[in-house]
Short mmCIF file of N, CA, C and O in Angstrom, two decimals:
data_model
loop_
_atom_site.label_atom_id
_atom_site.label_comp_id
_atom_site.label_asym_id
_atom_site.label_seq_id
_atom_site.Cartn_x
_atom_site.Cartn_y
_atom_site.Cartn_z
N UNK A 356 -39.92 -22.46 -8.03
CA UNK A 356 -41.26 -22.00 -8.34
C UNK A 356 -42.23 -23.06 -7.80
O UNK A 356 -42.12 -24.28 -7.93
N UNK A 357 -43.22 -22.39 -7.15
CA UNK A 357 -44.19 -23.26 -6.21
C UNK A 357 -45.61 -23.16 -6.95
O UNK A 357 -45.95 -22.16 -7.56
N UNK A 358 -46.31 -24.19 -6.84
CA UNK A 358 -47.96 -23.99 -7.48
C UNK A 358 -48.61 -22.78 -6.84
O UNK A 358 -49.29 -21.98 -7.49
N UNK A 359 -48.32 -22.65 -5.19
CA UNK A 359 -48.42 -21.23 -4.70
C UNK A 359 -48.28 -19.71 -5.37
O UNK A 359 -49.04 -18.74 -5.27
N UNK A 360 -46.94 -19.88 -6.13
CA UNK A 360 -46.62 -19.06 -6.61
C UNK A 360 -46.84 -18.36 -7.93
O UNK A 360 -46.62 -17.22 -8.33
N UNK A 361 -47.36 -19.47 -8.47
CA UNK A 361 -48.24 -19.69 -10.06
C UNK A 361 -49.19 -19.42 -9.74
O UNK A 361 -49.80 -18.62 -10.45
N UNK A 362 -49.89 -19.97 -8.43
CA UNK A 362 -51.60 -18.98 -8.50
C UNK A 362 -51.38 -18.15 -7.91
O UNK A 362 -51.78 -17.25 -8.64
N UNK A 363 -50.87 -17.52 -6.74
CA UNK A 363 -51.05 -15.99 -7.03
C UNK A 363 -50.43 -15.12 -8.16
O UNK A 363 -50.57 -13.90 -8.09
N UNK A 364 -49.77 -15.67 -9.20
CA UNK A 364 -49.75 -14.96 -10.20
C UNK A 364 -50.62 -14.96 -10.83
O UNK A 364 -50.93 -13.80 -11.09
N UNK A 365 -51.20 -15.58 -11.22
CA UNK A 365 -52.25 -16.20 -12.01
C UNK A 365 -53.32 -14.92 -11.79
O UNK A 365 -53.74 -14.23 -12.72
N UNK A 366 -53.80 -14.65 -9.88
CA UNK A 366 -54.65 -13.78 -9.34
C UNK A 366 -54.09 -12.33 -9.99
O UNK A 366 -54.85 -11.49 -10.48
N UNK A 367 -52.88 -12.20 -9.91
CA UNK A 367 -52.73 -10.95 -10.11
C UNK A 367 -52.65 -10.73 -11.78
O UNK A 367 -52.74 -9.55 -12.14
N UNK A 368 -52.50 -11.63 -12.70
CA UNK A 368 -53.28 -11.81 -14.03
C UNK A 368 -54.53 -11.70 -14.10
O UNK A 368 -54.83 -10.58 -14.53
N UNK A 369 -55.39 -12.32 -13.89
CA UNK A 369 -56.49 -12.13 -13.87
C UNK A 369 -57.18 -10.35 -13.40
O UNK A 369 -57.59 -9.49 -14.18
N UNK A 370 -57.09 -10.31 -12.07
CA UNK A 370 -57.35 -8.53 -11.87
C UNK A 370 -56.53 -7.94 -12.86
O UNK A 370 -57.15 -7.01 -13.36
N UNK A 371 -55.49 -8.06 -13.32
CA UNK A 371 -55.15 -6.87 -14.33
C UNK A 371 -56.18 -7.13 -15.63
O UNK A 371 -56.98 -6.27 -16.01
N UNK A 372 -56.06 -8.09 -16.09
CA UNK A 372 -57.09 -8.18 -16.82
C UNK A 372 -58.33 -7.85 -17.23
O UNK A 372 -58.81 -7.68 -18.35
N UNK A 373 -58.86 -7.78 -15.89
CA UNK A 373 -59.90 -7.42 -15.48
C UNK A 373 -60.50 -6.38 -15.61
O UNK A 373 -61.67 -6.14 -15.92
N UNK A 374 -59.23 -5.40 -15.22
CA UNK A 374 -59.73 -3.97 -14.48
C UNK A 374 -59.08 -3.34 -16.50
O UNK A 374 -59.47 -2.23 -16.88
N UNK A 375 -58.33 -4.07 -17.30
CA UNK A 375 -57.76 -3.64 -18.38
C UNK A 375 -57.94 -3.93 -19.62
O UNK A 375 -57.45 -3.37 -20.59
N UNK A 376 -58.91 -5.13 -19.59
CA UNK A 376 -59.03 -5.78 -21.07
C UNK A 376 -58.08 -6.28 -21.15
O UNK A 376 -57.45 -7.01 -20.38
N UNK A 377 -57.79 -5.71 -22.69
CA UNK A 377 -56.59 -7.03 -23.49
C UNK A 377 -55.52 -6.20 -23.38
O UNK A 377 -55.63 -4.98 -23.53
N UNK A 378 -53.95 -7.03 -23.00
CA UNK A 378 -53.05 -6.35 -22.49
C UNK A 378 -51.94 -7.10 -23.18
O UNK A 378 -52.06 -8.32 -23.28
N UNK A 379 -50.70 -6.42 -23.75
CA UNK A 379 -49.89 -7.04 -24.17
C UNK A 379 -49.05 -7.66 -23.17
O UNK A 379 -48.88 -6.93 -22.19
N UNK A 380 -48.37 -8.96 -23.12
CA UNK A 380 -47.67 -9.87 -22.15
C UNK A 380 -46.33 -8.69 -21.59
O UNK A 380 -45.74 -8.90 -20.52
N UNK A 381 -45.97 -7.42 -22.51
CA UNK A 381 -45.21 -7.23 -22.21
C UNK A 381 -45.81 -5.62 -21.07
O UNK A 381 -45.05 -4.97 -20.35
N UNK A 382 -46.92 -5.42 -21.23
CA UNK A 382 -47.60 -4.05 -20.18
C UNK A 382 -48.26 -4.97 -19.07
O UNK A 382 -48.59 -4.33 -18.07
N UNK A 383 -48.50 -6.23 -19.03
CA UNK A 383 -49.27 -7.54 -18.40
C UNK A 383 -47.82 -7.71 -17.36
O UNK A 383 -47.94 -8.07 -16.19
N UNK A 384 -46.91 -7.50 -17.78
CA UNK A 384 -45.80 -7.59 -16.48
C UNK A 384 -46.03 -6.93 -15.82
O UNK A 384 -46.52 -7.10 -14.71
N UNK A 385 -45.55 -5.39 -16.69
CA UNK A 385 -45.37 -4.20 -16.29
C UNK A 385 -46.59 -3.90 -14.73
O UNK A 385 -46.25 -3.56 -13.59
N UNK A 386 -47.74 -4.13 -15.14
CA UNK A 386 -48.89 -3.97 -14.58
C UNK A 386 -48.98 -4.71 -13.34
O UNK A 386 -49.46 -4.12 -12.37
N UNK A 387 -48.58 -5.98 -13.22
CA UNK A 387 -48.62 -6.90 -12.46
C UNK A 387 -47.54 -7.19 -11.67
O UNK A 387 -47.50 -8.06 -10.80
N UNK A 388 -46.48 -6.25 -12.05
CA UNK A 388 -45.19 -6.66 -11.22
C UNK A 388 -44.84 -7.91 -11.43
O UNK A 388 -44.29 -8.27 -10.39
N UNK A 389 -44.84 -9.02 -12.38
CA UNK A 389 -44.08 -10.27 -12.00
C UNK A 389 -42.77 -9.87 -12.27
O UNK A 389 -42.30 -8.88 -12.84
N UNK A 390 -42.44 -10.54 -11.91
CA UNK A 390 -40.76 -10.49 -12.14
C UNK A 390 -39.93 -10.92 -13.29
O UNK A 390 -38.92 -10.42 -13.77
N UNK A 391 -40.62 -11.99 -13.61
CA UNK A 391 -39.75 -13.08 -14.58
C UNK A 391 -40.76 -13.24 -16.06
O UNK A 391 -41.99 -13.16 -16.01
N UNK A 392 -39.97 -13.45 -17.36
CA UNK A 392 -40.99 -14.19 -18.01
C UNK A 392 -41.34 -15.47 -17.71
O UNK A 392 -42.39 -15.92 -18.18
N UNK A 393 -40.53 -16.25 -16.90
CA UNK A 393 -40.98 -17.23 -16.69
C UNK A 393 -42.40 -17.61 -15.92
O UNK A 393 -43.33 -18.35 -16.24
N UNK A 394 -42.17 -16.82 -14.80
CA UNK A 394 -43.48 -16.12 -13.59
C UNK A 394 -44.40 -16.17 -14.66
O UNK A 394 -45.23 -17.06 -14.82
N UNK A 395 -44.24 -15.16 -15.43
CA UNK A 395 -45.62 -14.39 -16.21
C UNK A 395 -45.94 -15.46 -16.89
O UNK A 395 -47.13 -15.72 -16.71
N UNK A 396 -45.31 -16.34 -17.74
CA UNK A 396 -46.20 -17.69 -18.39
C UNK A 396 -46.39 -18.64 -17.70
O UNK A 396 -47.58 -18.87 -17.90
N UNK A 397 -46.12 -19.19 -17.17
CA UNK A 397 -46.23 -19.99 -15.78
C UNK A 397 -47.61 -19.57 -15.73
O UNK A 397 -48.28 -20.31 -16.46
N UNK A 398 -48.54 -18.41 -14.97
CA UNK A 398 -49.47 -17.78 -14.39
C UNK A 398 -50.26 -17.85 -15.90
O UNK A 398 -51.41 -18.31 -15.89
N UNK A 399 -49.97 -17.62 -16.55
CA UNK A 399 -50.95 -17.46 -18.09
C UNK A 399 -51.20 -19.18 -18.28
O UNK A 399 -52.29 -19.74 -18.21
N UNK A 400 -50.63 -19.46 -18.39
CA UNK A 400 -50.80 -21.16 -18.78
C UNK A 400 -51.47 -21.95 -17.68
O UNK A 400 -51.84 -23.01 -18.17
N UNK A 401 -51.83 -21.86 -16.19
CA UNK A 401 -52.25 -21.46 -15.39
C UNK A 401 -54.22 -20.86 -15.33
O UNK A 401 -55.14 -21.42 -14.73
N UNK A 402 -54.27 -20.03 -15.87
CA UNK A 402 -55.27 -19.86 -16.25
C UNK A 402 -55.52 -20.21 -17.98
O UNK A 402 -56.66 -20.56 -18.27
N UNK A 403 -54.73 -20.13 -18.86
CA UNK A 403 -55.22 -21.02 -19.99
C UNK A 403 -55.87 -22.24 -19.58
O UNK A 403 -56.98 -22.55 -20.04
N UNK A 404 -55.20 -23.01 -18.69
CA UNK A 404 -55.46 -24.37 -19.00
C UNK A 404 -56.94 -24.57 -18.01
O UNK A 404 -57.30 -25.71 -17.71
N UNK A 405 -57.62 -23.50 -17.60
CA UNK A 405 -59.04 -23.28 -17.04
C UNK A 405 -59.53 -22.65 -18.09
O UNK A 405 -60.72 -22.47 -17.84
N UNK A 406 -59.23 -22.13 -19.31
CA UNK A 406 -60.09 -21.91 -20.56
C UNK A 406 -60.51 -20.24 -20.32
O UNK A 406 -61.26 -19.55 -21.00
N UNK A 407 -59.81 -19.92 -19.20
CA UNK A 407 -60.06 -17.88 -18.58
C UNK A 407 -59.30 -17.03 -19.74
O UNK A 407 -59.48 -15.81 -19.75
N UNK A 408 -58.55 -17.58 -20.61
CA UNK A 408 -58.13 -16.20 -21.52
C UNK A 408 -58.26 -16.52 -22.92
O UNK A 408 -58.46 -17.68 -23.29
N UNK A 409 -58.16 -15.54 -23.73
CA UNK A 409 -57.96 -15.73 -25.12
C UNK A 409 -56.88 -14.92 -25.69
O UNK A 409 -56.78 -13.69 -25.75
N UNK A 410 -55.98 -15.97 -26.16
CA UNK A 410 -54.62 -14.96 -27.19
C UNK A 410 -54.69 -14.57 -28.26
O UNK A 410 -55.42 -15.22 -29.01
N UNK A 411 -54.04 -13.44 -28.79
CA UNK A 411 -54.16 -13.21 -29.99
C UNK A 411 -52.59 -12.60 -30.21
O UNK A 411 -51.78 -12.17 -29.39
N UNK A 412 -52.54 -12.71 -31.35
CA UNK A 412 -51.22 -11.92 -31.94
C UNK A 412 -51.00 -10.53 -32.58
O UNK A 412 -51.96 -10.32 -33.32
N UNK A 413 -50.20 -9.58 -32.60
CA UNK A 413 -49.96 -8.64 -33.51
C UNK A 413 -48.95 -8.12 -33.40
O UNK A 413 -48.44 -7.83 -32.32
N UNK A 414 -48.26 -7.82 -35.00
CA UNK A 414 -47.32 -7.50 -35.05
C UNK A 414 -45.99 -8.53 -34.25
O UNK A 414 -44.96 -7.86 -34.12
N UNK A 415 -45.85 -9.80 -33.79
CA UNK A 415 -45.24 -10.26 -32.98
C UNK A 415 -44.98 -9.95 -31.63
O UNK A 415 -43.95 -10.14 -30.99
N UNK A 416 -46.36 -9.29 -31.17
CA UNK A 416 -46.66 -9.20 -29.69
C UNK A 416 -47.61 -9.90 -29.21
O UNK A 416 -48.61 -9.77 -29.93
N UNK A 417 -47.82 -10.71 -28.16
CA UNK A 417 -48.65 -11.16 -27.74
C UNK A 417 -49.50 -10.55 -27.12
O UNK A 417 -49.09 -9.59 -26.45
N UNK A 418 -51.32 -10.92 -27.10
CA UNK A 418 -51.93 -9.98 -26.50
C UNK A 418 -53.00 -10.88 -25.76
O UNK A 418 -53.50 -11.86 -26.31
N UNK A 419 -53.34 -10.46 -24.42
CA UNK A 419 -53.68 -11.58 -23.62
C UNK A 419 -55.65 -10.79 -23.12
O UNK A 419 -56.00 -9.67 -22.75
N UNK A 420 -56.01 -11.39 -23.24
CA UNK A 420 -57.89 -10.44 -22.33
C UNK A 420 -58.51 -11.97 -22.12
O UNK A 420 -58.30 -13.03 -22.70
N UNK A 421 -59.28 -11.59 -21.12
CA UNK A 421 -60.35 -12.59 -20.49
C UNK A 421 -60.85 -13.28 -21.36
O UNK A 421 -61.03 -12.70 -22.43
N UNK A 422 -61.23 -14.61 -21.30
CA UNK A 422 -62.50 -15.37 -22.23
C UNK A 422 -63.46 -14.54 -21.81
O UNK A 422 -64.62 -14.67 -22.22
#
């Protein structure tokens, strides 16, 4: 896994986001095609750590939308 590869995930997090609101990590794949959970947090943590999303929980799903 390349920093390359973390930001264009990251990009393709973000537009889903975008175009979707708040999305559970597990329709946030689906949507985005990553491949891996690893990919998919990698890319979330990624833009967390630029302060771009806000998490929330329910039911023991994670749910991910734009700051």
């Amino acid at each position: 896994m390349t920093k390359e590869i973390i930001g264009t995930n990251a990009g393709l997090v973000w537009n889903a986001l975008n175009g979707a609101g708040k999305l559970s990590t597990k329709d946030l794949k689906k949507q985005t095609k990553i491949k891996t959970d690893k990919l998919l947090f990698a890319a979330l943590g990624w833009l967390a750590k630029e302060d771009k999303l806000i998490f929330t929980e329910k039911d023991e799903d994670l749910y991910v939308a734009l700051a």
